[in-house]
Amino acid sequence: MTLSGSARLAGVIGWPVSHSRSPRLHGHWLARHGLDGAYVPLAVAPENLEIALRGLGALGFAGANVTVPHKEAACALVDDLDPLARRIGAVNTLVVGADGRLSGRNTDAHGFMANLRAGAPDWRGDAPAVVLGAGGAARAVVVGLLDAGVPEVRLTNRTQGRAETMAAELAGDAGTITVIDWSRRGDALDGAGLVVNTTTLGMAGQAALDLDLAPLPLQAVVTDIVYTPLETPLLANGRARGHTVVDGLGMLLHQAVPGFRAWFGIEPVVDDDLRRFVLAVP
Ligand code: ATR
């Protein structure tokens, strides 16, 4: 599309960034709304992160997304860190204010919850949730679930110390986090209402997650944040047993909504057209 001299600008800062689907995603919304704006990939090496973030306002950008490996480092480089981003310990969305100040937010917890609610409208959040994995993505998922009122998060990770650290850091007045030994992850499913895989297991080229779903109540929802492939072995097992399953692509799509709204002033919609467009990577 043709841009005018007053086009609004945003982008995604990562290293590498060539795999990112965000330019395609935001580009679809910009085209759909006929906006005078652009969303571009910004390949920024770690040693250039600080100068790049400072440069955003100087260049007149409305803001940007931040992706791997910069999400944690960005927390220390913004002028204002949103309390939710502080709790999660990562920034994925930057907004340049009218006064030029750079604010850092995290929309991953929102993206996870919005995708879960869209894909499993009957999920009520009144039973324990089992979260597998304790990396950066898991933190956003656990915070989203606790803030939604889930009474207990059962956290299990191959490296137990990481799960224990996360549980200690996120412990608060809302809900309980129970750390379960990785070798006993199957037992954690007893009485649960939700299972979330946040590990890289099941991703194309990786081993499948080894998890026997037999103890899981049939009304429980099974979800994965992996979206390559869209149907991971975990989701295929869940579907075969009759569970409602929610794939991970929607988390990517929904986490993008607040940024687009902040930069371009329109609340965009996540729908099947968008899913198809983002999936059809050339
Ligand atoms: P992200 O920030 O995207 O969540 P990460 O921090 O690298 O990525 O976390 C990857 C998650 O997948 C971790 O929970 C990791 O477990 P460890 O903390 O023990 O490393 C988990 N993971 C990766 N490969 C795994 C494997 N082969 N078996 C079990 N868990 C694995």
PDB file of C-alpha atoms and ligand atoms in Angstrom:
ATOM      1  CA  MET A   1       0.000   0.000   0.000  1.00  0.00           C
ATOM      2  CA  THR A   2       1.050   3.608  -0.443  1.00  0.00           C
ATOM      3  CA  LEU A   3       2.000   5.535   2.675  1.00  0.00           C
ATOM      4  CA  SER A   4       1.629   9.257   3.189  1.00  0.00           C
ATOM      5  CA  GLY A   5       4.144  11.456   4.959  1.00  0.00           C
ATOM      6  CA  SER A   6       2.144  11.164   8.163  1.00  0.00           C
ATOM      7  CA  ALA A   7       1.844   7.363   8.227  1.00  0.00           C
ATOM      8  CA  ARG A   8       1.914   5.808  11.717  1.00  0.00           C
ATOM      9  CA  LEU A   9       4.753   3.384  12.325  1.00  0.00           C
ATOM     10  CA  ALA A  10       5.204   0.287  14.474  1.00  0.00           C
ATOM     11  CA  GLY A  11       7.210  -2.913  14.220  1.00  0.00           C
ATOM     12  CA  VAL A  12       8.624  -5.980  15.952  1.00  0.00           C
ATOM     13  CA  ILE A  13      12.057  -5.950  17.554  1.00  0.00           C
ATOM     14  CA  GLY A  14      13.756  -9.360  17.678  1.00  0.00           C
ATOM     15  CA  TRP A  15      17.008 -11.193  16.897  1.00  0.00           C
ATOM     16  CA  PRO A  16      16.577 -12.905  14.586  1.00  0.00           C
ATOM     17  CA  VAL A  17      13.223 -11.570  13.502  1.00  0.00           C
ATOM     18  CA  SER A  18      12.771 -13.098  10.069  1.00  0.00           C
ATOM     19  CA  HIS A  19      10.576 -15.938  11.443  1.00  0.00           C
ATOM     20  CA  SER A  20       8.119 -13.514  13.077  1.00  0.00           C
ATOM     21  CA  ARG A  21       4.532 -13.661  11.872  1.00  0.00           C
ATOM     22  CA  SER A  22       3.699 -10.309  13.463  1.00  0.00           C
ATOM     23  CA  PRO A  23       4.354  -8.173  10.330  1.00  0.00           C
ATOM     24  CA  ARG A  24       1.906 -10.370   8.430  1.00  0.00           C
ATOM     25  CA  LEU A  25      -0.615 -10.226  11.251  1.00  0.00           C
ATOM     26  CA  HIS A  26      -0.549  -6.449  11.719  1.00  0.00           C
ATOM     27  CA  GLY A  27      -0.247  -5.913   7.972  1.00  0.00           C
ATOM     28  CA  HIS A  28      -3.524  -7.785   7.502  1.00  0.00           C
ATOM     29  CA  TRP A  29      -5.290  -5.507   9.980  1.00  0.00           C
ATOM     30  CA  LEU A  30      -3.755  -2.354   8.469  1.00  0.00           C
ATOM     31  CA  ALA A  31      -4.987  -3.393   5.022  1.00  0.00           C
ATOM     32  CA  ARG A  32      -8.407  -4.444   6.307  1.00  0.00           C
ATOM     33  CA  HIS A  33      -8.944  -1.033   7.869  1.00  0.00           C
ATOM     34  CA  GLY A  34      -7.288   0.868   5.013  1.00  0.00           C
ATOM     35  CA  LEU A  35      -4.980   2.606   7.493  1.00  0.00           C
ATOM     36  CA  ASP A  36      -2.128   4.918   6.626  1.00  0.00           C
ATOM     37  CA  GLY A  37       0.424   2.972   8.637  1.00  0.00           C
ATOM     38  CA  ALA A  38       3.129   0.318   8.519  1.00  0.00           C
ATOM     39  CA  TYR A  39       4.370  -2.472  10.790  1.00  0.00           C
ATOM     40  CA  VAL A  40       7.885  -3.609   9.975  1.00  0.00           C
ATOM     41  CA  PRO A  41      10.394  -6.261  11.141  1.00  0.00           C
ATOM     42  CA  LEU A  42      13.244  -4.668  13.115  1.00  0.00           C
ATOM     43  CA  ALA A  43      16.266  -6.969  13.469  1.00  0.00           C
ATOM     44  CA  VAL A  44      18.084  -5.653  16.542  1.00  0.00           C
ATOM     45  CA  ALA A  45      21.130  -7.428  18.004  1.00  0.00           C
ATOM     46  CA  PRO A  46      21.234  -7.635  21.824  1.00  0.00           C
ATOM     47  CA  GLU A  47      24.056  -5.095  22.085  1.00  0.00           C
ATOM     48  CA  ASN A  48      21.917  -2.578  20.180  1.00  0.00           C
ATOM     49  CA  LEU A  49      18.703  -3.030  22.128  1.00  0.00           C
ATOM     50  CA  GLU A  50      19.076   0.040  24.325  1.00  0.00           C
ATOM     51  CA  ILE A  51      19.903   2.408  21.478  1.00  0.00           C
ATOM     52  CA  ALA A  52      17.115   0.919  19.360  1.00  0.00           C
ATOM     53  CA  LEU A  53      14.532   1.441  22.106  1.00  0.00           C
ATOM     54  CA  ARG A  54      15.699   5.031  22.624  1.00  0.00           C
ATOM     55  CA  GLY A  55      15.516   5.531  18.869  1.00  0.00           C
ATOM     56  CA  LEU A  56      11.886   4.472  18.594  1.00  0.00           C
ATOM     57  CA  GLY A  57      10.545   7.766  19.920  1.00  0.00           C
ATOM     58  CA  ALA A  58      13.248   9.725  18.125  1.00  0.00           C
ATOM     59  CA  LEU A  59      12.134   8.179  14.826  1.00  0.00           C
ATOM     60  CA  GLY A  60       8.491   8.920  15.498  1.00  0.00           C
ATOM     61  CA  PHE A  61       7.393   5.318  15.974  1.00  0.00           C
ATOM     62  CA  ALA A  62       4.082   4.859  17.811  1.00  0.00           C
ATOM     63  CA  GLY A  63       5.588   1.764  19.441  1.00  0.00           C
ATOM     64  CA  ALA A  64       6.653  -1.802  18.791  1.00  0.00           C
ATOM     65  CA  ASN A  65       6.432  -5.396  19.854  1.00  0.00           C
ATOM     66  CA  VAL A  66       9.412  -7.021  21.510  1.00  0.00           C
ATOM     67  CA  THR A  67      10.188 -10.688  20.940  1.00  0.00           C
ATOM     68  CA  VAL A  68      12.910 -13.258  21.632  1.00  0.00           C
ATOM     69  CA  PRO A  69      15.528 -12.691  23.030  1.00  0.00           C
ATOM     70  CA  HIS A  70      14.723  -9.158  24.230  1.00  0.00           C
ATOM     71  CA  LYS A  71      11.558  -9.475  26.307  1.00  0.00           C
ATOM     72  CA  GLU A  72      13.276  -9.652  29.704  1.00  0.00           C
ATOM     73  CA  ALA A  73      16.013  -7.100  28.936  1.00  0.00           C
ATOM     74  CA  ALA A  74      13.422  -4.570  27.754  1.00  0.00           C
ATOM     75  CA  CYS A  75      12.000  -4.358  31.309  1.00  0.00           C
ATOM     76  CA  ALA A  76      15.051  -2.423  32.474  1.00  0.00           C
ATOM     77  CA  LEU A  77      15.156  -0.111  29.445  1.00  0.00           C
ATOM     78  CA  VAL A  78      11.673   1.408  29.382  1.00  0.00           C
ATOM     79  CA  ASP A  79      10.698   4.656  31.118  1.00  0.00           C
ATOM     80  CA  ASP A  80       7.516   3.222  32.616  1.00  0.00           C
ATOM     81  CA  LEU A  81       7.039  -0.469  33.325  1.00  0.00           C
ATOM     82  CA  ASP A  82       3.438  -1.610  33.585  1.00  0.00           C
ATOM     83  CA  PRO A  83       2.749  -3.577  36.849  1.00  0.00           C
ATOM     84  CA  LEU A  84       1.624  -6.669  34.910  1.00  0.00           C
ATOM     85  CA  ALA A  85       4.820  -6.646  32.805  1.00  0.00           C
ATOM     86  CA  ARG A  86       6.796  -6.272  36.046  1.00  0.00           C
ATOM     87  CA  ARG A  87       5.081  -9.346  37.542  1.00  0.00           C
ATOM     88  CA  ILE A  88       5.607 -11.412  34.405  1.00  0.00           C
ATOM     89  CA  GLY A  89       9.170 -10.111  34.146  1.00  0.00           C
ATOM     90  CA  ALA A  90       8.911  -9.455  30.427  1.00  0.00           C
ATOM     91  CA  VAL A  91       7.808  -6.732  28.010  1.00  0.00           C
ATOM     92  CA  ASN A  92       6.240  -7.662  24.678  1.00  0.00           C
ATOM     93  CA  THR A  93       4.592  -4.344  23.764  1.00  0.00           C
ATOM     94  CA  LEU A  94       6.085  -0.849  23.745  1.00  0.00           C
ATOM     95  CA  VAL A  95       4.067   2.333  23.431  1.00  0.00           C
ATOM     96  CA  VAL A  96       5.608   5.772  22.866  1.00  0.00           C
ATOM     97  CA  GLY A  97       3.537   8.376  24.716  1.00  0.00           C
ATOM     98  CA  ALA A  98       2.687  11.860  23.499  1.00  0.00           C
ATOM     99  CA  ASP A  99       5.444  13.105  25.861  1.00  0.00           C
ATOM    100  CA  GLY A 100       7.950  10.732  24.241  1.00  0.00           C
ATOM    101  CA  ARG A 101       8.140   8.398  27.241  1.00  0.00           C
ATOM    102  CA  LEU A 102       8.456   4.712  26.445  1.00  0.00           C
ATOM    103  CA  SER A 103       6.066   2.443  28.310  1.00  0.00           C
ATOM    104  CA  GLY A 104       6.541  -1.323  28.491  1.00  0.00           C
ATOM    105  CA  ARG A 105       3.546  -3.634  28.734  1.00  0.00           C
ATOM    106  CA  ASN A 106       2.891  -7.350  28.541  1.00  0.00           C
ATOM    107  CA  THR A 107      -0.102  -8.615  26.568  1.00  0.00           C
ATOM    108  CA  ASP A 108       0.812 -12.338  26.570  1.00  0.00           C
ATOM    109  CA  ALA A 109      -1.356 -13.162  29.606  1.00  0.00           C
ATOM    110  CA  HIS A 110      -4.263 -11.382  27.903  1.00  0.00           C
ATOM    111  CA  GLY A 111      -3.501 -13.243  24.651  1.00  0.00           C
ATOM    112  CA  PHE A 112      -3.497 -16.608  26.394  1.00  0.00           C
ATOM    113  CA  MET A 113      -6.739 -15.964  28.288  1.00  0.00           C
ATOM    114  CA  ALA A 114      -8.582 -14.417  25.320  1.00  0.00           C
ATOM    115  CA  ASN A 115      -7.643 -17.415  23.159  1.00  0.00           C
ATOM    116  CA  LEU A 116      -8.742 -19.842  25.872  1.00  0.00           C
ATOM    117  CA  ARG A 117     -12.093 -18.096  26.336  1.00  0.00           C
ATOM    118  CA  ALA A 118     -12.691 -17.935  22.569  1.00  0.00           C
ATOM    119  CA  GLY A 119     -11.773 -21.592  21.991  1.00  0.00           C
ATOM    120  CA  ALA A 120     -13.388 -23.026  25.147  1.00  0.00           C
ATOM    121  CA  PRO A 121     -16.352 -20.772  25.986  1.00  0.00           C
ATOM    122  CA  ASP A 122     -17.637 -23.311  28.543  1.00  0.00           C
ATOM    123  CA  TRP A 123     -14.396 -23.260  30.577  1.00  0.00           C
ATOM    124  CA  ARG A 124     -15.245 -21.790  33.969  1.00  0.00           C
ATOM    125  CA  GLY A 125     -11.897 -21.565  35.729  1.00  0.00           C
ATOM    126  CA  ASP A 126     -13.160 -23.025  38.989  1.00  0.00           C
ATOM    127  CA  ALA A 127     -10.952 -26.150  38.989  1.00  0.00           C
ATOM    128  CA  PRO A 128      -7.156 -26.547  39.230  1.00  0.00           C
ATOM    129  CA  ALA A 129      -5.116 -25.843  36.073  1.00  0.00           C
ATOM    130  CA  VAL A 130      -2.010 -27.877  35.209  1.00  0.00           C
ATOM    131  CA  VAL A 131       0.794 -25.883  33.566  1.00  0.00           C
ATOM    132  CA  LEU A 132       3.680 -27.816  32.018  1.00  0.00           C
ATOM    133  CA  GLY A 133       6.888 -25.817  31.677  1.00  0.00           C
ATOM    134  CA  ALA A 134       8.417 -22.903  33.574  1.00  0.00           C
ATOM    135  CA  GLY A 135       9.993 -20.719  30.870  1.00  0.00           C
ATOM    136  CA  GLY A 136       9.066 -17.172  29.918  1.00  0.00           C
ATOM    137  CA  ALA A 137       5.818 -18.174  28.242  1.00  0.00           C
ATOM    138  CA  ALA A 138       4.722 -20.116  31.338  1.00  0.00           C
ATOM    139  CA  ARG A 139       4.988 -16.998  33.524  1.00  0.00           C
ATOM    140  CA  ALA A 140       2.451 -15.126  31.407  1.00  0.00           C
ATOM    141  CA  VAL A 141       0.133 -18.159  31.367  1.00  0.00           C
ATOM    142  CA  VAL A 142       0.319 -18.610  35.158  1.00  0.00           C
ATOM    143  CA  VAL A 143      -0.312 -14.905  35.826  1.00  0.00           C
ATOM    144  CA  GLY A 144      -3.259 -14.937  33.393  1.00  0.00           C
ATOM    145  CA  LEU A 145      -4.798 -17.963  35.118  1.00  0.00           C
ATOM    146  CA  LEU A 146      -4.310 -16.630  38.660  1.00  0.00           C
ATOM    147  CA  ASP A 147      -5.767 -13.251  37.701  1.00  0.00           C
ATOM    148  CA  ALA A 148      -8.754 -15.039  36.128  1.00  0.00           C
ATOM    149  CA  GLY A 149      -9.467 -16.580  39.543  1.00  0.00           C
ATOM    150  CA  VAL A 150      -8.258 -20.151  39.019  1.00  0.00           C
ATOM    151  CA  PRO A 151      -8.052 -21.586  42.556  1.00  0.00           C
ATOM    152  CA  GLU A 152      -4.852 -23.598  42.029  1.00  0.00           C
ATOM    153  CA  VAL A 153      -2.120 -23.775  39.391  1.00  0.00           C
ATOM    154  CA  ARG A 154      -0.215 -27.058  39.409  1.00  0.00           C
ATOM    155  CA  LEU A 155       3.157 -26.240  37.932  1.00  0.00           C
ATOM    156  CA  THR A 156       5.485 -28.948  36.688  1.00  0.00           C
ATOM    157  CA  ASN A 157       8.795 -28.573  34.869  1.00  0.00           C
ATOM    158  CA  ARG A 158      11.691 -30.827  33.906  1.00  0.00           C
ATOM    159  CA  THR A 159      14.035 -28.548  35.898  1.00  0.00           C
ATOM    160  CA  GLN A 160      12.129 -28.337  39.157  1.00  0.00           C
ATOM    161  CA  GLY A 161      14.143 -25.408  40.532  1.00  0.00           C
ATOM    162  CA  ARG A 162      12.775 -23.151  37.785  1.00  0.00           C
ATOM    163  CA  ALA A 163       9.205 -24.051  38.742  1.00  0.00           C
ATOM    164  CA  GLU A 164       9.966 -23.413  42.411  1.00  0.00           C
ATOM    165  CA  THR A 165      11.506 -20.021  41.665  1.00  0.00           C
ATOM    166  CA  MET A 166       8.517 -19.029  39.573  1.00  0.00           C
ATOM    167  CA  ALA A 167       6.061 -20.210  42.220  1.00  0.00           C
ATOM    168  CA  ALA A 168       7.896 -18.196  44.892  1.00  0.00           C
ATOM    169  CA  GLU A 169       8.026 -15.067  42.719  1.00  0.00           C
ATOM    170  CA  LEU A 170       4.389 -15.187  41.648  1.00  0.00           C
ATOM    171  CA  ALA A 171       2.915 -16.186  44.986  1.00  0.00           C
ATOM    172  CA  GLY A 172       0.391 -13.587  46.069  1.00  0.00           C
ATOM    173  CA  ASP A 173      -3.075 -13.335  47.424  1.00  0.00           C
ATOM    174  CA  ALA A 174      -4.771 -14.752  44.307  1.00  0.00           C
ATOM    175  CA  GLY A 175      -4.801 -18.565  43.994  1.00  0.00           C
ATOM    176  CA  THR A 176      -2.148 -21.096  44.943  1.00  0.00           C
ATOM    177  CA  ILE A 177       0.772 -22.427  42.916  1.00  0.00           C
ATOM    178  CA  THR A 178       1.686 -26.031  43.721  1.00  0.00           C
ATOM    179  CA  VAL A 179       4.916 -27.392  42.260  1.00  0.00           C
ATOM    180  CA  ILE A 180       4.635 -31.019  41.131  1.00  0.00           C
ATOM    181  CA  ASP A 181       7.567 -33.273  40.341  1.00  0.00           C
ATOM    182  CA  TRP A 182       7.977 -33.691  36.549  1.00  0.00           C
ATOM    183  CA  SER A 183       8.006 -37.485  36.916  1.00  0.00           C
ATOM    184  CA  ARG A 184       4.546 -37.251  38.543  1.00  0.00           C
ATOM    185  CA  ARG A 185       2.983 -34.901  35.991  1.00  0.00           C
ATOM    186  CA  GLY A 186       0.308 -37.460  35.094  1.00  0.00           C
ATOM    187  CA  ASP A 187      -0.971 -37.459  38.705  1.00  0.00           C
ATOM    188  CA  ALA A 188      -1.392 -33.674  38.543  1.00  0.00           C
ATOM    189  CA  LEU A 189      -4.235 -34.152  36.036  1.00  0.00           C
ATOM    190  CA  ASP A 190      -6.542 -35.670  38.651  1.00  0.00           C
ATOM    191  CA  GLY A 191      -9.480 -33.298  39.172  1.00  0.00           C
ATOM    192  CA  ALA A 192      -8.039 -30.613  36.881  1.00  0.00           C
ATOM    193  CA  GLY A 193     -10.141 -28.384  34.607  1.00  0.00           C
ATOM    194  CA  LEU A 194      -7.369 -27.344  32.243  1.00  0.00           C
ATOM    195  CA  VAL A 195      -4.002 -28.564  30.944  1.00  0.00           C
ATOM    196  CA  VAL A 196      -1.591 -26.141  29.268  1.00  0.00           C
ATOM    197  CA  ASN A 197       1.637 -27.138  27.538  1.00  0.00           C
ATOM    198  CA  THR A 198       4.127 -24.258  27.568  1.00  0.00           C
ATOM    199  CA  THR A 199       7.183 -26.433  26.885  1.00  0.00           C
ATOM    200  CA  THR A 200       8.696 -26.756  23.438  1.00  0.00           C
ATOM    201  CA  LEU A 201       7.759 -30.459  23.386  1.00  0.00           C
ATOM    202  CA  GLY A 202       5.431 -31.244  20.471  1.00  0.00           C
ATOM    203  CA  MET A 203       6.889 -28.496  18.307  1.00  0.00           C
ATOM    204  CA  ALA A 204       7.908 -29.561  14.783  1.00  0.00           C
ATOM    205  CA  GLY A 205      11.310 -31.244  15.045  1.00  0.00           C
ATOM    206  CA  GLN A 206      10.978 -31.897  18.825  1.00  0.00           C
ATOM    207  CA  ALA A 207       9.850 -34.968  20.726  1.00  0.00           C
ATOM    208  CA  ALA A 208       6.178 -35.145  21.674  1.00  0.00           C
ATOM    209  CA  LEU A 209       5.130 -34.372  25.238  1.00  0.00           C
ATOM    210  CA  ASP A 210       4.814 -37.702  27.016  1.00  0.00           C
ATOM    211  CA  LEU A 211       1.639 -37.318  29.081  1.00  0.00           C
ATOM    212  CA  ASP A 212      -1.043 -39.924  29.690  1.00  0.00           C
ATOM    213  CA  LEU A 213      -4.345 -38.034  29.829  1.00  0.00           C
ATOM    214  CA  ALA A 214      -6.245 -40.930  31.479  1.00  0.00           C
ATOM    215  CA  PRO A 215      -6.579 -39.229  34.921  1.00  0.00           C
ATOM    216  CA  LEU A 216      -7.966 -36.004  33.361  1.00  0.00           C
ATOM    217  CA  PRO A 217     -11.721 -35.382  33.853  1.00  0.00           C
ATOM    218  CA  LEU A 218     -13.489 -35.457  30.479  1.00  0.00           C
ATOM    219  CA  GLN A 219     -14.869 -31.920  30.788  1.00  0.00           C
ATOM    220  CA  ALA A 220     -11.319 -30.517  31.136  1.00  0.00           C
ATOM    221  CA  VAL A 221      -9.857 -28.345  28.364  1.00  0.00           C
ATOM    222  CA  VAL A 222      -6.516 -29.206  26.747  1.00  0.00           C
ATOM    223  CA  THR A 223      -4.448 -26.401  25.251  1.00  0.00           C
ATOM    224  CA  ASP A 224      -0.967 -25.907  23.844  1.00  0.00           C
ATOM    225  CA  ILE A 225       0.908 -22.701  23.215  1.00  0.00           C
ATOM    226  CA  VAL A 226       2.907 -24.429  20.465  1.00  0.00           C
ATOM    227  CA  TYR A 227       1.318 -23.657  17.072  1.00  0.00           C
ATOM    228  CA  THR A 228       3.763 -25.308  14.693  1.00  0.00           C
ATOM    229  CA  PRO A 229       2.144 -27.766  14.088  1.00  0.00           C
ATOM    230  CA  LEU A 230      -1.313 -26.412  14.820  1.00  0.00           C
ATOM    231  CA  GLU A 231      -2.423 -29.792  16.138  1.00  0.00           C
ATOM    232  CA  THR A 232       0.330 -31.068  18.427  1.00  0.00           C
ATOM    233  CA  PRO A 233       0.334 -34.709  19.573  1.00  0.00           C
ATOM    234  CA  LEU A 234      -1.054 -33.480  22.939  1.00  0.00           C
ATOM    235  CA  LEU A 235      -4.011 -31.797  21.234  1.00  0.00           C
ATOM    236  CA  ALA A 236      -4.585 -34.824  18.998  1.00  0.00           C
ATOM    237  CA  ASN A 237      -4.711 -37.072  22.110  1.00  0.00           C
ATOM    238  CA  GLY A 238      -7.043 -34.661  23.855  1.00  0.00           C
ATOM    239  CA  ARG A 239      -9.340 -34.469  20.856  1.00  0.00           C
ATOM    240  CA  ALA A 240      -9.420 -38.277  20.526  1.00  0.00           C
ATOM    241  CA  ARG A 241     -10.519 -38.531  24.181  1.00  0.00           C
ATOM    242  CA  GLY A 242     -13.309 -35.995  23.602  1.00  0.00           C
ATOM    243  CA  HIS A 243     -11.784 -32.973  25.363  1.00  0.00           C
ATOM    244  CA  THR A 244     -12.284 -29.436  24.105  1.00  0.00           C
ATOM    245  CA  VAL A 245      -8.878 -28.515  22.653  1.00  0.00           C
ATOM    246  CA  VAL A 246      -7.499 -25.034  21.956  1.00  0.00           C
ATOM    247  CA  ASP A 247      -4.490 -24.539  19.699  1.00  0.00           C
ATOM    248  CA  GLY A 248      -1.739 -21.999  20.286  1.00  0.00           C
ATOM    249  CA  LEU A 249      -2.113 -19.760  17.248  1.00  0.00           C
ATOM    250  CA  GLY A 250      -4.874 -17.721  18.841  1.00  0.00           C
ATOM    251  CA  MET A 251      -2.567 -16.616  21.682  1.00  0.00           C
ATOM    252  CA  LEU A 252      -0.291 -14.969  19.114  1.00  0.00           C
ATOM    253  CA  LEU A 253      -3.268 -13.314  17.423  1.00  0.00           C
ATOM    254  CA  HIS A 254      -4.946 -12.082  20.614  1.00  0.00           C
ATOM    255  CA  GLN A 255      -1.748 -10.751  22.229  1.00  0.00           C
ATOM    256  CA  ALA A 256      -1.417  -8.434  19.219  1.00  0.00           C
ATOM    257  CA  VAL A 257      -4.769  -6.690  19.739  1.00  0.00           C
ATOM    258  CA  PRO A 258      -3.828  -4.209  22.530  1.00  0.00           C
ATOM    259  CA  GLY A 259      -0.693  -3.060  20.686  1.00  0.00           C
ATOM    260  CA  PHE A 260      -2.522  -2.452  17.419  1.00  0.00           C
ATOM    261  CA  ARG A 261      -5.212  -0.514  19.281  1.00  0.00           C
ATOM    262  CA  ALA A 262      -2.625   1.643  21.081  1.00  0.00           C
ATOM    263  CA  TRP A 263      -0.599   2.442  17.944  1.00  0.00           C
ATOM    264  CA  PHE A 264      -3.260   2.724  15.263  1.00  0.00           C
ATOM    265  CA  GLY A 265      -6.357   3.668  17.274  1.00  0.00           C
ATOM    266  CA  ILE A 266      -8.626   0.848  16.116  1.00  0.00           C
ATOM    267  CA  GLU A 267      -9.668  -2.304  18.002  1.00  0.00           C
ATOM    268  CA  PRO A 268      -8.914  -5.084  15.506  1.00  0.00           C
ATOM    269  CA  VAL A 269     -10.808  -8.380  15.393  1.00  0.00           C
ATOM    270  CA  VAL A 270      -9.355 -11.888  15.588  1.00  0.00           C
ATOM    271  CA  ASP A 271     -11.324 -14.036  13.143  1.00  0.00           C
ATOM    272  CA  ASP A 272     -10.907 -16.997  10.779  1.00  0.00           C
ATOM    273  CA  ASP A 273      -9.769 -14.745   7.930  1.00  0.00           C
ATOM    274  CA  LEU A 274      -6.879 -13.544  10.058  1.00  0.00           C
ATOM    275  CA  ARG A 275      -6.019 -17.092  11.172  1.00  0.00           C
ATOM    276  CA  ARG A 276      -5.933 -18.320   7.575  1.00  0.00           C
ATOM    277  CA  PHE A 277      -3.849 -15.363   6.444  1.00  0.00           C
ATOM    278  CA  VAL A 278      -1.257 -15.732   9.224  1.00  0.00           C
ATOM    279  CA  LEU A 279      -1.056 -19.509   8.692  1.00  0.00           C
ATOM    280  CA  ALA A 280      -0.535 -19.179   4.940  1.00  0.00           C
ATOM    281  CA  VAL A 281       3.101 -18.146   5.306  1.00  0.00           C
ATOM    282  CA  PRO A 282       4.542 -17.984   1.788  1.00  0.00           C
TER     283      PRO A 282
HETATM  284  P1  ATR B   1       9.971 -19.882  26.621  1.00  0.00           P
HETATM  285  O1  ATR B   1      10.529 -18.654  27.237  1.00  0.00           O
HETATM  286  O2  ATR B   1       9.510 -19.704  25.199  1.00  0.00           O
HETATM  287  O3  ATR B   1       8.912 -20.542  27.467  1.00  0.00           O
HETATM  288  P2  ATR B   1      12.218 -21.470  27.508  1.00  0.00           P
HETATM  289  O4  ATR B   1      12.496 -20.506  28.593  1.00  0.00           O
HETATM  290  O5  ATR B   1      13.360 -21.996  26.702  1.00  0.00           O
HETATM  291  O6  ATR B   1      11.203 -20.898  26.462  1.00  0.00           O
HETATM  292  O7  ATR B   1      11.382 -22.697  28.133  1.00  0.00           O
HETATM  293  C1  ATR B   1      11.187 -23.861  27.439  1.00  0.00           C
HETATM  294  C2  ATR B   1      10.397 -24.826  28.332  1.00  0.00           C
HETATM  295  O8  ATR B   1      10.346 -26.090  27.684  1.00  0.00           O
HETATM  296  C3  ATR B   1      11.052 -25.054  29.698  1.00  0.00           C
HETATM  297  O9  ATR B   1      10.045 -25.281  30.646  1.00  0.00           O
HETATM  298  C4  ATR B   1      11.876 -26.316  29.427  1.00  0.00           C
HETATM  299  O10 ATR B   1      12.182 -27.058  30.577  1.00  0.00           O
HETATM  300  P3  ATR B   1      13.532 -26.760  31.421  1.00  0.00           P
HETATM  301  O11 ATR B   1      13.232 -25.562  32.265  1.00  0.00           O
HETATM  302  O12 ATR B   1      13.773 -27.984  32.203  1.00  0.00           O
HETATM  303  O13 ATR B   1      14.622 -26.493  30.396  1.00  0.00           O
HETATM  304  C5  ATR B   1      10.918 -27.080  28.560  1.00  0.00           C
HETATM  305  N1  ATR B   1      11.579 -28.113  27.778  1.00  0.00           N
HETATM  306  C6  ATR B   1      12.358 -27.954  26.686  1.00  0.00           C
HETATM  307  N2  ATR B   1      12.791 -29.145  26.231  1.00  0.00           N
HETATM  308  C7  ATR B   1      12.288 -30.093  27.084  1.00  0.00           C
HETATM  309  C8  ATR B   1      12.382 -31.522  27.168  1.00  0.00           C
HETATM  310  N3  ATR B   1      13.085 -32.234  26.267  1.00  0.00           N
HETATM  311  N4  ATR B   1      11.727 -32.145  28.173  1.00  0.00           N
HETATM  312  C9  ATR B   1      11.013 -31.446  29.078  1.00  0.00           C
HETATM  313  N5  ATR B   1      10.889 -30.097  29.052  1.00  0.00           N
HETATM  314  C10 ATR B   1      11.515 -29.432  28.073  1.00  0.00           C
END
